Coordinates of C-alpha atoms in Angstrom, one line a residue:
M12 CA 6.6 -9.1 35.4
R13 CA 4.0 -8.2 38.1
S14 CA 1.6 -10.8 39.5
I15 CA -1.9 -10.5 38.1
H16 CA -4.9 -10.9 40.4
A17 CA -7.7 -9.6 38.2
I18 CA -8.5 -8.6 34.6
I19 CA -10.4 -5.5 33.4
F20 CA -11.8 -5.7 29.9
D21 CA -12.7 -2.8 27.7
M22 CA -15.7 -3.6 25.6
D23 CA -15.8 -2.2 22.0
G24 CA -13.2 -3.8 19.8
L25 CA -11.9 -5.9 22.7
V26 CA -14.7 -8.1 23.9
F27 CA -16.9 -7.5 20.8
D28 CA -16.3 -6.9 17.1
S29 CA -18.3 -3.7 17.4
E30 CA -15.4 -1.5 16.2
R31 CA -15.8 -3.1 12.8
I32 CA -19.3 -1.8 12.7
A33 CA -18.0 1.6 13.8
M34 CA -15.3 1.7 11.2
R35 CA -17.7 0.9 8.4
A36 CA -20.1 3.5 9.7
F37 CA -17.2 6.1 9.9
I38 CA -16.3 5.4 6.2
R39 CA -19.9 6.0 5.2
T40 CA -20.0 9.2 7.2
A41 CA -16.8 10.4 5.8
H42 CA -18.0 9.9 2.2
H43 CA -21.3 11.6 3.1
F44 CA -19.8 14.7 4.6
G45 CA -16.6 14.9 2.7
F46 CA -13.8 14.4 5.3
Q47 CA -10.7 12.2 5.3
M48 CA -10.9 9.1 7.4
N49 CA -8.5 6.2 8.2
E50 CA -7.8 3.5 10.7
L51 CA -5.4 5.7 12.8
M52 CA -8.0 8.4 13.2
H53 CA -10.3 5.7 14.7
L54 CA -7.5 4.3 16.9
N55 CA -7.0 7.7 18.4
L56 CA -10.7 8.2 19.1
T57 CA -11.9 4.8 20.3
G58 CA -12.8 4.4 23.9
R59 CA -13.6 8.1 24.6
V60 CA -16.9 9.3 25.8
E61 CA -19.1 11.1 23.3
E62 CA -18.3 14.7 24.4
D63 CA -14.6 13.9 24.2
C64 CA -14.9 12.3 20.8
A65 CA -16.6 15.4 19.4
A66 CA -14.0 17.6 20.9
Q67 CA -11.2 15.5 19.5
M68 CA -12.8 15.6 16.0
Q69 CA -13.0 19.4 16.2
R70 CA -9.2 19.4 16.8
M71 CA -8.7 17.0 14.0
Y72 CA -10.8 18.8 11.4
G73 CA -11.1 22.4 12.6
Q74 CA -13.4 24.4 14.8
D75 CA -15.5 25.4 11.8
K76 CA -16.7 21.9 11.0
D77 CA -20.1 20.6 12.2
V78 CA -18.8 17.4 13.8
R79 CA -21.9 17.0 15.9
A80 CA -23.9 16.5 12.7
W81 CA -21.3 14.1 11.5
R82 CA -21.5 12.1 14.7
A83 CA -25.3 12.0 14.7
Y84 CA -25.1 10.5 11.2
L85 CA -22.4 8.1 12.4
R86 CA -24.7 6.8 15.1
E87 CA -27.5 6.3 12.5
Q88 CA -25.1 4.3 10.3
K89 CA -23.9 2.1 13.2
A90 CA -27.5 1.2 14.1
S91 CA -28.3 0.5 10.4
I92 CA -25.3 -1.8 10.0
R93 CA -26.0 -3.7 13.3
K94 CA -29.6 -4.1 12.3
A95 CA -28.5 -5.6 9.0
Q96 CA -26.4 -8.1 11.0
G97 CA -29.5 -9.3 12.9
G98 CA -28.6 -7.2 15.9
R99 CA -25.4 -9.1 16.5
V100 CA -22.0 -7.4 17.1
G101 CA -19.8 -10.5 17.1
K102 CA -17.2 -11.7 19.7
R103 CA -13.5 -11.1 19.4
P104 CA -11.2 -14.0 18.6
G105 CA -10.1 -15.8 21.8
L106 CA -12.7 -14.3 24.1
L107 CA -14.5 -17.5 25.1
A108 CA -11.2 -19.3 25.6
L109 CA -9.9 -16.5 27.9
L110 CA -13.2 -16.4 29.9
S111 CA -13.0 -20.2 30.4
Y112 CA -9.4 -19.9 31.6
L113 CA -10.3 -17.1 34.1
H114 CA -13.1 -19.2 35.5
E115 CA -10.8 -22.3 35.7
R116 CA -8.1 -20.3 37.6
D117 CA -10.6 -18.3 39.7
I118 CA -9.3 -15.0 38.4
P119 CA -11.9 -12.2 38.9
F120 CA -12.7 -9.9 36.0
A121 CA -14.8 -6.8 35.2
L122 CA -16.0 -5.0 32.1
A123 CA -15.2 -1.2 32.0
S124 CA -16.8 0.6 29.1
S125 CA -17.5 4.3 28.3
S126 CA -20.7 3.1 26.7
T127 CA -24.1 3.4 28.4
R128 CA -25.4 0.5 30.5
Q129 CA -28.2 0.0 28.0
T130 CA -25.7 -0.4 25.1
I131 CA -23.5 -2.8 27.2
D132 CA -26.5 -5.0 28.2
S133 CA -27.7 -5.0 24.6
Y134 CA -24.3 -6.2 23.3
L135 CA -24.0 -8.8 26.0
E136 CA -27.5 -10.1 25.4
S137 CA -27.0 -10.3 21.6
E138 CA -23.9 -12.5 22.1
Y139 CA -25.4 -14.5 25.0
L140 CA -22.9 -13.2 27.5
L141 CA -25.1 -11.5 30.1
H142 CA -24.2 -14.3 32.6
E143 CA -20.5 -13.9 32.1
F144 CA -20.0 -10.2 33.0
T145 CA -21.5 -9.6 36.4
N146 CA -19.0 -6.9 37.4
I147 CA -19.6 -3.8 35.1
V148 CA -18.7 -0.2 35.2
D149 CA -20.3 2.0 32.5
G150 CA -19.8 5.5 31.4
S151 CA -22.5 7.0 33.5
Q152 CA -20.7 6.0 36.7
V153 CA -17.7 8.2 36.1
E154 CA -17.2 12.0 35.9
R155 CA -14.1 11.8 33.7
G156 CA -13.8 9.5 30.7
K157 CA -10.7 7.8 29.2
P158 CA -7.9 8.8 29.0
D159 CA -8.6 9.6 32.7
P160 CA -8.2 6.3 34.7
E161 CA -11.3 6.8 36.8
I162 CA -13.3 4.0 35.1
F163 CA -10.6 1.5 35.6
L164 CA -10.0 2.6 39.2
R165 CA -13.7 2.0 39.9
A166 CA -13.5 -1.4 38.3
A167 CA -10.5 -2.3 40.5
T168 CA -12.4 -1.2 43.6
L169 CA -15.3 -3.4 42.5
L170 CA -13.0 -6.4 42.2
G171 CA -11.1 -5.6 45.4
V172 CA -7.7 -5.5 43.7
E173 CA -4.9 -2.9 43.7
P174 CA -4.3 -1.4 40.2
E175 CA -0.7 -2.7 40.1
H176 CA -2.0 -6.3 40.1
A177 CA -4.8 -5.8 37.6
L178 CA -4.3 -6.3 33.8
V179 CA -6.3 -3.9 31.7
L180 CA -7.0 -5.1 28.2
E181 CA -7.6 -2.4 25.7
D182 CA -7.6 -1.8 21.9
G183 CA -7.3 2.0 21.8
L184 CA -4.9 4.8 22.7
A185 CA -7.3 6.4 25.2
G186 CA -7.6 3.2 27.1
I187 CA -3.9 2.4 27.2
T188 CA -3.2 5.9 28.4
A189 CA -5.8 5.6 31.1
A190 CA -4.5 2.2 32.3
N191 CA -0.9 3.6 32.5
A192 CA -2.1 6.7 34.4
G193 CA -3.9 4.6 36.9
G194 CA -0.9 2.4 37.7
F195 CA -2.4 -0.8 36.0
V196 CA -0.6 -3.3 33.8
S197 CA -1.7 -2.1 30.4
G198 CA -2.3 -4.8 27.7
F199 CA -2.9 -3.7 24.1
V200 CA -4.8 -6.1 21.8
Y201 CA -4.7 -4.7 18.3
D202 CA -8.0 -4.7 16.4
D203 CA -7.1 -4.5 12.7
L204 CA -9.7 -2.4 11.0
S205 CA -7.7 -1.9 7.7
F206 CA -10.3 -4.1 5.9
A207 CA -12.6 -1.1 5.7
G208 CA -10.2 1.0 3.7
S209 CA -9.9 4.8 4.0
V210 CA -11.2 8.0 2.6
D211 CA -8.3 10.1 1.3
T212 CA -10.1 13.1 -0.1
G213 CA -12.1 15.9 1.5
F214 CA -11.4 17.9 4.7
P215 CA -7.9 16.9 5.9
I216 CA -6.9 15.6 9.3
L217 CA -5.0 18.6 10.8
I218 CA -3.1 17.0 13.6
D219 CA -0.5 14.2 13.9
L220 CA -2.0 10.9 15.0
M221 CA -0.5 8.1 17.1
S222 CA 0.3 5.0 15.1
V223 CA -0.4 1.4 16.1
D224 CA 3.3 0.9 16.9
D225 CA 3.1 4.0 19.1
V226 CA 0.3 2.5 21.1
R227 CA 2.1 -0.9 21.3
T228 CA 5.1 0.9 22.7
A229 CA 3.0 2.8 25.2
A230 CA 1.5 -0.4 26.6
D231 CA 3.2 -2.7 29.1
V232 CA 2.4 -5.7 27.0
S233 CA 1.0 -6.3 23.5
F234 CA -1.1 -9.3 22.3
D235 CA -2.2 -10.4 18.9
T236 CA -5.5 -11.9 20.2
L237 CA -7.2 -12.6 23.5
N238 CA -5.9 -16.2 23.3
D239 CA -2.4 -14.9 23.8
V240 CA -3.4 -13.4 27.2
I241 CA -3.7 -16.9 28.6
G242 CA 0.0 -17.6 28.2
Y243 CA 0.9 -14.3 29.8
L244 CA -1.3 -15.0 32.8
E245 CA 0.3 -18.4 33.2
K246 CA 3.7 -16.8 33.4
A247 CA 2.3 -14.2 35.9
R248 CA 1.0 -17.1 38.1
S249 CA 4.6 -18.1 38.8
V250 CA 5.3 -14.6 40.0
R251 CA 2.2 -14.7 42.3
Q252 CA 3.1 -18.1 43.7

């Protein structure tokens, strides 16, 4: 176990319950356009910048599919669902306890998200967390999105910590791959989206997808909730001391 001097948070599905909105919107979109959709497809896409998501969906469904129209409709559905929730996105279980622990132990942390700064601020404001995340790297500040490690490396520089002593918390394949490529300690926190069901008819998924267990195996450490990160950090403190 390496000593941990800082934490880098992903945002969607890790800090916020926004991936539940995304999954529901994806199911609506799949029904509307007639393509198959399931939790693994989402797991393999989440965390990527828009251009990369579109390119990955082209690979998944074929170059002849108008995935940009699908994704435009998807964005409309996300906005509709969020509006129906009063603009809220919800916080992930254990987030507030973990933030409290980080403050208590004086462990610095940052938010590193492929989203725009406008979206990040909107989510933070809706959940009354603007004051918590003062160190932020957004998608506009990098040239290469996840699974490239650039966004995490920028966050580490912002925090003044070497990657090998920073724990990156992620809920998707692209993020775990990026953390590993950058030499960080990668922590996978599974966001179970099976509640939304799947669409099993329509245009098929043409490529093999990584499973949840595959992502768990790729990560240095796996957590059920953000609460579990506290115990891991307590053990890592003994290494640091």
